[in-house]
XYZ file of C-alpha atoms in Angstrom:
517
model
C 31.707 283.440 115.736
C 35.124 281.604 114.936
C 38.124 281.079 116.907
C 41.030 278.985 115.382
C 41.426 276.993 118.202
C 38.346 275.076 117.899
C 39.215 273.866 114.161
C 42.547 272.928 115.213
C 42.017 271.718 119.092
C 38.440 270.648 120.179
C 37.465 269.553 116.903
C 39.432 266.278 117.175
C 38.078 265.783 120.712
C 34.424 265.941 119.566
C 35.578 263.872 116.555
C 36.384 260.643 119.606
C 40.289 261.435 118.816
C 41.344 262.616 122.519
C 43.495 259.395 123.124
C 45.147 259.149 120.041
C 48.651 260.669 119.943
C 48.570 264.268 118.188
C 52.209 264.619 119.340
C 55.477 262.990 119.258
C 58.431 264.815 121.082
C 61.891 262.927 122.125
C 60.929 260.311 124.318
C 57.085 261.216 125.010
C 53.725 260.887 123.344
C 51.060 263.782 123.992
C 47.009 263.265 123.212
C 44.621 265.207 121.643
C 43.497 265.291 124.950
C 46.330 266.359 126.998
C 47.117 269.291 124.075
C 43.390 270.799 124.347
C 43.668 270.869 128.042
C 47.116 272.659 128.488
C 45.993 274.822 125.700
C 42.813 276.047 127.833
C 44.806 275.961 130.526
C 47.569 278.493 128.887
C 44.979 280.225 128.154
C 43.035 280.686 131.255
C 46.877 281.076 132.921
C 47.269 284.428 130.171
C 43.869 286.121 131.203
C 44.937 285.703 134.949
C 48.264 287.763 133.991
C 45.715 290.440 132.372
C 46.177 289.775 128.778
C 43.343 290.833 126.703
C 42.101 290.337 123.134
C 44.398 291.250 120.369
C 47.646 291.765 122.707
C 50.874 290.218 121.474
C 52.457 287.123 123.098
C 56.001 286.462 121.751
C 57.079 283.448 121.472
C 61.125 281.933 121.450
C 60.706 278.984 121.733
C 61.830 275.334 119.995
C 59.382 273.185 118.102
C 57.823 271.424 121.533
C 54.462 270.613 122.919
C 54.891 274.171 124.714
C 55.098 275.529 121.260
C 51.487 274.692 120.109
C 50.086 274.980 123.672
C 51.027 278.561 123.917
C 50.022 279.515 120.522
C 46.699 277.836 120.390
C 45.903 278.808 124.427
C 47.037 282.607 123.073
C 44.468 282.586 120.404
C 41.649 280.669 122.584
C 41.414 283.872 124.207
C 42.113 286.338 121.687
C 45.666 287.189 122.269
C 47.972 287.333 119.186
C 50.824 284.627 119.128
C 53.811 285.842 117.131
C 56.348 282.727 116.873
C 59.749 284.097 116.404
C 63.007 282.538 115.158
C 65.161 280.811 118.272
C 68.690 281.432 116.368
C 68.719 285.346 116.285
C 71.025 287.609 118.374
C 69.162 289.945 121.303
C 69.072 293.002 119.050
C 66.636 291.019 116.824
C 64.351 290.049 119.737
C 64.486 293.444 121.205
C 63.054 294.758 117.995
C 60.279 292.351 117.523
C 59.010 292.427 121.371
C 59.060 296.603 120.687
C 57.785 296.624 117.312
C 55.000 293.882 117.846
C 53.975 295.863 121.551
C 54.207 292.390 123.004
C 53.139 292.248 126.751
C 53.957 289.165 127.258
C 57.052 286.594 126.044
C 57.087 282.893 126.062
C 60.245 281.411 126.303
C 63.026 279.371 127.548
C 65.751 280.042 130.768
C 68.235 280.398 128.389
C 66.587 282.851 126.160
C 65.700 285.100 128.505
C 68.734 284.936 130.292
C 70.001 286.812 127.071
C 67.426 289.428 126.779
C 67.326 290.104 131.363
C 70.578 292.304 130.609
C 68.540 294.861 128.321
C 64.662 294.300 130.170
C 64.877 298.042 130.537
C 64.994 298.610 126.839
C 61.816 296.477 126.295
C 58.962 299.160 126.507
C 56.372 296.999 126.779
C 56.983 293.525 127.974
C 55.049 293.106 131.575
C 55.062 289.252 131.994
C 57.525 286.163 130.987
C 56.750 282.935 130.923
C 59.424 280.440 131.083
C 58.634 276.892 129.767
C 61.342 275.276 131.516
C 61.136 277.743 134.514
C 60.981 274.804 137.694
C 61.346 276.896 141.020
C 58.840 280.311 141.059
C 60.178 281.386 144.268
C 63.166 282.241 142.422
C 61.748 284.831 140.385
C 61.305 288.012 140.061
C 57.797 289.346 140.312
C 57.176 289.301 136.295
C 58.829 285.835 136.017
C 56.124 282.613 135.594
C 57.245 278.677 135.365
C 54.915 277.688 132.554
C 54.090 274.837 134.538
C 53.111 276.414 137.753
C 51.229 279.429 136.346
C 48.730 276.492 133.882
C 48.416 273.888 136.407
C 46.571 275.542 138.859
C 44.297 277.070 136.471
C 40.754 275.337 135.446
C 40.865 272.358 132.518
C 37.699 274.160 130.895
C 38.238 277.652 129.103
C 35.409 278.846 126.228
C 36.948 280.815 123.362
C 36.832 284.383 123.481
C 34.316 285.817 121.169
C 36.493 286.216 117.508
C 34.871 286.203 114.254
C 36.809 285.941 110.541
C 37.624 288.873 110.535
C 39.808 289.201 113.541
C 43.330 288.694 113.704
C 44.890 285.043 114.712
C 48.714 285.348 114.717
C 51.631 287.279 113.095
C 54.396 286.255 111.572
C 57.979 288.235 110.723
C 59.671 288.169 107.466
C 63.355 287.647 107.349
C 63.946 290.870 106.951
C 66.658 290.340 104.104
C 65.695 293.196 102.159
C 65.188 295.690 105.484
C 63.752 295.342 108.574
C 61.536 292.277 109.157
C 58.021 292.736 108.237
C 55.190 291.601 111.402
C 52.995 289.414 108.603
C 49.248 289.879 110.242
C 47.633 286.975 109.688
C 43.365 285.912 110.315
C 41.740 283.602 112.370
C 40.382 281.446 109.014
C 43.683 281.725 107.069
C 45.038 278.235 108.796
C 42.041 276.671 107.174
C 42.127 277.565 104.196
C 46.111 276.812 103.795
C 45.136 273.364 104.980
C 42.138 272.683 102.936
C 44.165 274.693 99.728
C 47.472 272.351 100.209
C 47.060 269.563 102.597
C 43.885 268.205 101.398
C 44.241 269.305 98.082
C 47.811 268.130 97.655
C 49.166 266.360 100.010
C 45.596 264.464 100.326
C 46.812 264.190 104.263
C 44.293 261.678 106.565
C 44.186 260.963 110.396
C 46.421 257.789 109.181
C 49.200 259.932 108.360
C 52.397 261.248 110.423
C 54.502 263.993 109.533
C 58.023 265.101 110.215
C 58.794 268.375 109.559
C 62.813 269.464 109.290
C 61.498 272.859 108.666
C 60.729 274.773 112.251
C 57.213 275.850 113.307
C 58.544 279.460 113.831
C 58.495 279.459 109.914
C 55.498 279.749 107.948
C 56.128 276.417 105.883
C 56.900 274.446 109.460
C 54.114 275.753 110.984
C 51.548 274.330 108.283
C 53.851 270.751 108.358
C 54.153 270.136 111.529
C 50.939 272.056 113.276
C 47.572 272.897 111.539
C 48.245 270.190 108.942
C 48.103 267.043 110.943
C 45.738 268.670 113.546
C 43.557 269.457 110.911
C 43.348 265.852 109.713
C 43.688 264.286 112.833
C 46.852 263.089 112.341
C 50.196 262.920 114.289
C 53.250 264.926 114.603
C 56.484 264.547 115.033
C 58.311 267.464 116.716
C 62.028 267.852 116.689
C 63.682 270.488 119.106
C 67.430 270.066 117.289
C 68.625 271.432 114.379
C 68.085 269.304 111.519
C 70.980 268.106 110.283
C 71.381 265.570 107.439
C 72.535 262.491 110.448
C 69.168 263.697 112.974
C 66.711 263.999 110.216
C 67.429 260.529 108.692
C 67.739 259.150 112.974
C 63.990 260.600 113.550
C 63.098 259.351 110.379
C 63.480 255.963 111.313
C 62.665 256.036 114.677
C 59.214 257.510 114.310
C 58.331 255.980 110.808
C 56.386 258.974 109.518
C 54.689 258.920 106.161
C 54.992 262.729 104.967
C 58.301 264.528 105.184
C 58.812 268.423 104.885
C 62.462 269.226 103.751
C 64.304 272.213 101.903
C 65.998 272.236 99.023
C 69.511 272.753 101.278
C 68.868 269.930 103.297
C 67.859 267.500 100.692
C 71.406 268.569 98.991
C 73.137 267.816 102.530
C 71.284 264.574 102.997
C 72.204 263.226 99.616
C 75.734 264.006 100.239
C 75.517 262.708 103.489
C 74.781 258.995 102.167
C 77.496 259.641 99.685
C 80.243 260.622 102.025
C 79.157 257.755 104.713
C 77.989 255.562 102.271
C 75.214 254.782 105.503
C 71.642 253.309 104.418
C 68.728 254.531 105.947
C 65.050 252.837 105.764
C 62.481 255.387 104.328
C 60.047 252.683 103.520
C 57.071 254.297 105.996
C 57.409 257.830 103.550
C 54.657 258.362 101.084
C 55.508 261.613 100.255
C 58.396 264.402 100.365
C 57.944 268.033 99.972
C 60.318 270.551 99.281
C 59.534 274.714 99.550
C 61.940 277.634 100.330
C 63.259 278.031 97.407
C 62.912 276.448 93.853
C 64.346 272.716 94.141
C 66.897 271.560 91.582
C 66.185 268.920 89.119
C 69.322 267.149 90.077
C 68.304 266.772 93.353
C 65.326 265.359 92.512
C 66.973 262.298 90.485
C 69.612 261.533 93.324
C 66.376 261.142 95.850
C 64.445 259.211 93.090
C 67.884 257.198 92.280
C 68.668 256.973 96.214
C 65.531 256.261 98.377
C 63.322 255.656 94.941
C 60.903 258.464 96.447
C 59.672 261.351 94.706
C 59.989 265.291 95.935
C 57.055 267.242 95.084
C 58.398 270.966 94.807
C 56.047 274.596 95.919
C 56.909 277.605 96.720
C 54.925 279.805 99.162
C 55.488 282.690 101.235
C 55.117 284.106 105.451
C 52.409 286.584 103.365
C 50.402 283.371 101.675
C 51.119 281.489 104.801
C 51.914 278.539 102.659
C 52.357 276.890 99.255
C 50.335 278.174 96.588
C 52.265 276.521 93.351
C 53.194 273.296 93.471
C 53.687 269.401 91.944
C 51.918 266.316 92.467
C 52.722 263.149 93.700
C 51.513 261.982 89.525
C 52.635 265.722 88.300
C 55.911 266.616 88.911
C 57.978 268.306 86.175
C 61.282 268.685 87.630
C 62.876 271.636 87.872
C 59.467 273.246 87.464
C 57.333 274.781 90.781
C 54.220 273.253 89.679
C 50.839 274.239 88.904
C 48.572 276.817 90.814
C 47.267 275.267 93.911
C 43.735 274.663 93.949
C 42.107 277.488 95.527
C 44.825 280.045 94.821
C 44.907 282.592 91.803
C 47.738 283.480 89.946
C 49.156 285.894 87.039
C 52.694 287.027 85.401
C 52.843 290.560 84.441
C 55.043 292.546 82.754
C 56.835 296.134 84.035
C 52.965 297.833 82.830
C 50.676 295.275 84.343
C 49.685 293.240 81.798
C 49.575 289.837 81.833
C 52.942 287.802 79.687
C 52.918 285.691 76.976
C 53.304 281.816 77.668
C 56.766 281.410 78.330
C 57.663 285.011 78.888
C 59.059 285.955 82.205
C 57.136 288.842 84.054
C 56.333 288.857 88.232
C 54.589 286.899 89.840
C 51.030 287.957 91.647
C 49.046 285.325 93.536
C 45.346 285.807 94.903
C 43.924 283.484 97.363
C 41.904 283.474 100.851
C 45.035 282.826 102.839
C 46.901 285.289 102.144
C 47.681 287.986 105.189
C 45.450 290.704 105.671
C 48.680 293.321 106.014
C 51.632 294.094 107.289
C 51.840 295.666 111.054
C 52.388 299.256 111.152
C 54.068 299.660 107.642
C 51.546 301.888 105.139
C 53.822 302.241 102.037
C 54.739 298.449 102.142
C 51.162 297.413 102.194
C 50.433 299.893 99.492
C 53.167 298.280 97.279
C 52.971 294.522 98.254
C 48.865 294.300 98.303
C 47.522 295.742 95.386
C 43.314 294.829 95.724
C 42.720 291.417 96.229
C 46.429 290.434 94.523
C 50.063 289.562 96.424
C 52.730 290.810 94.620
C 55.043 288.050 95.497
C 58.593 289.733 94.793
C 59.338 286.672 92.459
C 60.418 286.209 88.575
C 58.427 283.277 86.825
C 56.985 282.253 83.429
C 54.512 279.762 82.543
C 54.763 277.223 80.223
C 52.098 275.662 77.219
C 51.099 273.344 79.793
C 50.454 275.201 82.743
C 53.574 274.928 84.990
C 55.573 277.592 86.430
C 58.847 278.120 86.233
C 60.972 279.890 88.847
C 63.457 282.794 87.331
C 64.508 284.654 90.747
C 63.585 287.100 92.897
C 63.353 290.912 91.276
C 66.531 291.907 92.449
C 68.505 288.582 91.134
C 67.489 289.146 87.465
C 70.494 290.422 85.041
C 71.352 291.155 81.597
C 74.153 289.552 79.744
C 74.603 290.760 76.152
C 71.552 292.481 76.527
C 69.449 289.737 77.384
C 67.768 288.906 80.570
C 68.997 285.883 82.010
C 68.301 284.090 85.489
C 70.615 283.019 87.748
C 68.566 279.856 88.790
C 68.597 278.646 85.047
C 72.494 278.755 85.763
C 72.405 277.218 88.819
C 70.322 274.573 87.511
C 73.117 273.507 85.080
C 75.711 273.521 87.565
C 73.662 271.273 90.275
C 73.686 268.970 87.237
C 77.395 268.652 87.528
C 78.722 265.685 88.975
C 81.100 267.478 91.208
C 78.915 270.751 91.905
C 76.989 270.246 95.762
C 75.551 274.019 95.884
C 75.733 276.808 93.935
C 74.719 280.395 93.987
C 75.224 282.649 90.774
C 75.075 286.633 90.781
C 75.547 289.743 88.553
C 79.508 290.815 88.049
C 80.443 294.162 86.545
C 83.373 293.396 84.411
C 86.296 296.208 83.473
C 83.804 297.690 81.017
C 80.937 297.896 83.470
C 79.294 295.044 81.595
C 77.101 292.168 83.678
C 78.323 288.891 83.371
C 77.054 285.962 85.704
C 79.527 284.621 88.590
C 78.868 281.361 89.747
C 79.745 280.629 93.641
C 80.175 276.897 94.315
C 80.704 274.822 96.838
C 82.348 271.075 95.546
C 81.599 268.272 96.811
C 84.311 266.405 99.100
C 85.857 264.384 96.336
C 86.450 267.469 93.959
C 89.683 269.046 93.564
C 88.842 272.942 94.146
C 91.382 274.015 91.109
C 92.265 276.065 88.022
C 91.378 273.112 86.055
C 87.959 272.314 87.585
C 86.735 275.874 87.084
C 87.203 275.699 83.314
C 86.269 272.241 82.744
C 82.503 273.665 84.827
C 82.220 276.612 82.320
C 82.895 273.951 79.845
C 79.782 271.901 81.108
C 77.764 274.790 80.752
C 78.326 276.058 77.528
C 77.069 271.988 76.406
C 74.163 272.639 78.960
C 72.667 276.243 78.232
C 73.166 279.000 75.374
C 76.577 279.609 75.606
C 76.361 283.760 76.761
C 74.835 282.513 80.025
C 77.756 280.528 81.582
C 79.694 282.209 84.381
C 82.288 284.128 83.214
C 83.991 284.078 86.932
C 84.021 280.650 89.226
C 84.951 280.995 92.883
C 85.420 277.518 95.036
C 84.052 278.505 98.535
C 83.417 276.703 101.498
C 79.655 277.527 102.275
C 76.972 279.815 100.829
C 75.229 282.683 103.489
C 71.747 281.533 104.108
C 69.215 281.794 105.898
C 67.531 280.069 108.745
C 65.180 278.518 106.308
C 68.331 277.274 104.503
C 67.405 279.942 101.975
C 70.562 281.058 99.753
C 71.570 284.855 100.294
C 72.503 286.127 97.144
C 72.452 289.461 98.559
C 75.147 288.994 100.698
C 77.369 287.638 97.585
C 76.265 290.388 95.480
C 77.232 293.667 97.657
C 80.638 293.570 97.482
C 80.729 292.866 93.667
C 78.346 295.900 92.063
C 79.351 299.483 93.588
């Protein structure tokens, strides 16, 4: 028998931690104590509403105590917790909650106040349960107030009866290339992500707080600032706003914690933060920052070194691999490089016919590794093309160097030839994060007159740049010094902002439609 919640929950009561804070959240402190008994209460609250094992339970809600309640109550008794992103437009949520079969849906007033208008079009939804839901007389008969509907219920629940093999949670993919993806995930694959990356890497204790800018709906936030420190023992600090360069350094210093979980966008916007307000910030209680999303430039890097005299250690990882399988060290770190293979992780780079590259020769990227998701929901051919045997094909471009680090070259689709060579646009990007006046970047395949690819760079300057003719040439200038002089953008536009994603990840896609017809 195995049931997440009993690694992640009871454990630390049966380990004498049920007074110590697991939680910090705005102006309260929650227990170890306090979290296991909503949680069995949540969960004793679902089985009264009829939910049985392996139903879905949606879940819109903002990083909160409520958050890890319902997801760790859901699994407790078998149900399938599927966090979901809180910024997405109704269409979006009407698709998961029919797609995942979800009977029941977790979420705020607000929220649901949005999807009441199209209830009719959700085919399967019987119960909501609103987290900030005060009067139930209000109601309607399918409506619960979170608190009414667990505090009546007993403080006692045992788990249902789950073994390894059963499924835990799901996850959905952005859906940038398509649709998005339900990512079925197992009851051990939190465990092994945390014994793989958090003990392995981020060596995290009971001492230890973390602050996570990255949201628990995403599969790097929910590792930072959930099964990580409950794992350990440790504490968390939950943030329900969005993290913006002025919050993140405010929570910082008010809860002093001692590992922080950033992107690479955010570190950019916090280092050009300071320089704009020329504020100074105390980051004295951090030990270690972590960067994942998407490969973390070099430049960045030295500012935070230079800046707050702290090192980043950059991974990457994936909503398949749950989390970070390649990454640096705290006594490791190349820059610009993703690291080394994560201990208890695989990995390979093969070229177009399977077979493994050549040191230093760029080929995809395959990872192997007991957290990794058991399939996709419903979706035959991708499972067919994404897990091949025991091996993720990640989607990603890399080559490894003499001494065993990775380096990141782009996703598939990014790759592009210029004078008939393959180049990558993060090498490019690289270089122009390295210019004094560049604050983000993103560079994509242009058909010139002849139909020939030639790399366009996409930059956003920082506010003391002069966005003109000049400053474009004197960049491809830079570049030329920087890189093999074919590779520099041929094309410079000065925009405003880059389209990303939630996860602060950089859509190229969206740059590249309207340039290749």
């Amino acid at each position: 028998m195995y049931n997440a919640s009993y690694k992640f929950f009871q454990k630390n009561i049966e380990a004498d931690r049920g007074d110590k804070t697991a939680i910090y959240y705005e102006n309260r402190s929650y227990t170890y104590q306090e979290i296991d008994t909503l949680g069995n209460q949540f969960g004793a609250a679902l089985k009264e509403l009829g939910t049985e094992m392996e139903q879905r339970v949606l879940l819109i809600l903002h990083d909160s105590p409520e958050f890890i309640i319902s997801f760790f109550g859901a699994i407790k008794v078998g149900a399938i917790p599927i966090p979901t992103n809180t910024l997405l437009p109704t269409k979006d949520y009407e698709y998961f909650l029919n797609n995942s079969r979800a009977k029941v849906l977790v979420t705020t007033c607000e929220q649901w106040d949005k999807l009441n208008i199209i209830k009719n079009r959700l085919l399967f939804l019987r119960h909501v349960i609103l987290v900030d839901g005060e009067n139930q007389d209000l109601m309607e008969e399918n409506e619960h107030s979170f608190q009414d509907i667990t505090r009546r219920q007993s403080k006692e629940l045992p788990p249902c009866y789950s073994n390894i093999n059963d499924q835990a949670f799901w996850l959905y993919t952005s859906g940038s290339t398509g649709e998005p993806k339900g990512v079925i995930h197992l009851q051990t694959d939190m465990e092994e992500a945390y014994k793989n990356y958090a003990k392995n890497i981020l060596q995290i204790t009971e001492k230890d707080i973390t602050f996570s800018a990255s949201k628990l709906f995403f599969a790097y936030g929910l590792g930072n600032a959930m099964y990580f420190p409950f794992g350990a023992g440790a504490t968390t600090v939950l943030m329900p706003d969005r993290p913006t360069a002025e919050k993140v350094f405010e929570t910082i210093e008010r809860y002093r914690p001692s590992i922080f979980f950033g992107v690479p966008t955010l570190y950019g916007s916090m280092l050009n933060y300071i320089e704009k307000t020329k504020n100074t910030y105390d980051l004295s209680s951090i030990r270690l920052c972590v960067s994942a999303g998407e490969a973390l430039p070099a430049s960045y890097i030295e500012q935070w070194k230079k800046t707050f005299g702290l090192d980043i250690i950059d991974g990457i990882g994936s909503t398949e691999s749950l989390h970070i399988y390649l990454s640096n060290q705290e006594n490791e770190i190349r820059q610009g490089s993703t690291g080394k293979i994560v201990p208890g992780y695989e990995a390979k780079i093969v070229d177009e016919h399977g077979q493994e590259t050549q040191v230093n020769e760029v080929g995809d990227l395959l990872i192997k590794g007991e957290s990794i998701a058991a399939s996709y929901w419903n979706l035959n051919v991708e499972n067919k093309k994404k897990f091949i045997g025991d091996w993720l094909m990640t989607g990603d471009k890399y080559f490894k160097d003499e001494d065993g680090f990775f380096w990141y070259a782009g996703r598939i689709d990014d790759m592009m030839k210029v004078n008939g060579i393959w180049v990558s646009p993060i090498e490019i990007e690289n270089a122009l994060l390295s210019h004094p006046d560049v604050l983000e970047t993103a560079v994509i395949a242009l058909k010139d007159e002849n139909d020939l690819i030639k790399p366009k760079a996409y930059i956003v300057l920082k506010a003391s740049a002069d966005p003109d003719e000049g400053r474009k040439e004197e960049i491809k200038g830079f570049v030329k010094k920087v890189l093999a002089p074919y590779k520099y953008p041929r094309v410079i536009e000065f925009v405003n902002e880059l389209p990303k994603t939630t996860t602060g990840k950089i859509q190229r896609f969206k740059l590249r439609e309207p340039e290749i017809k």
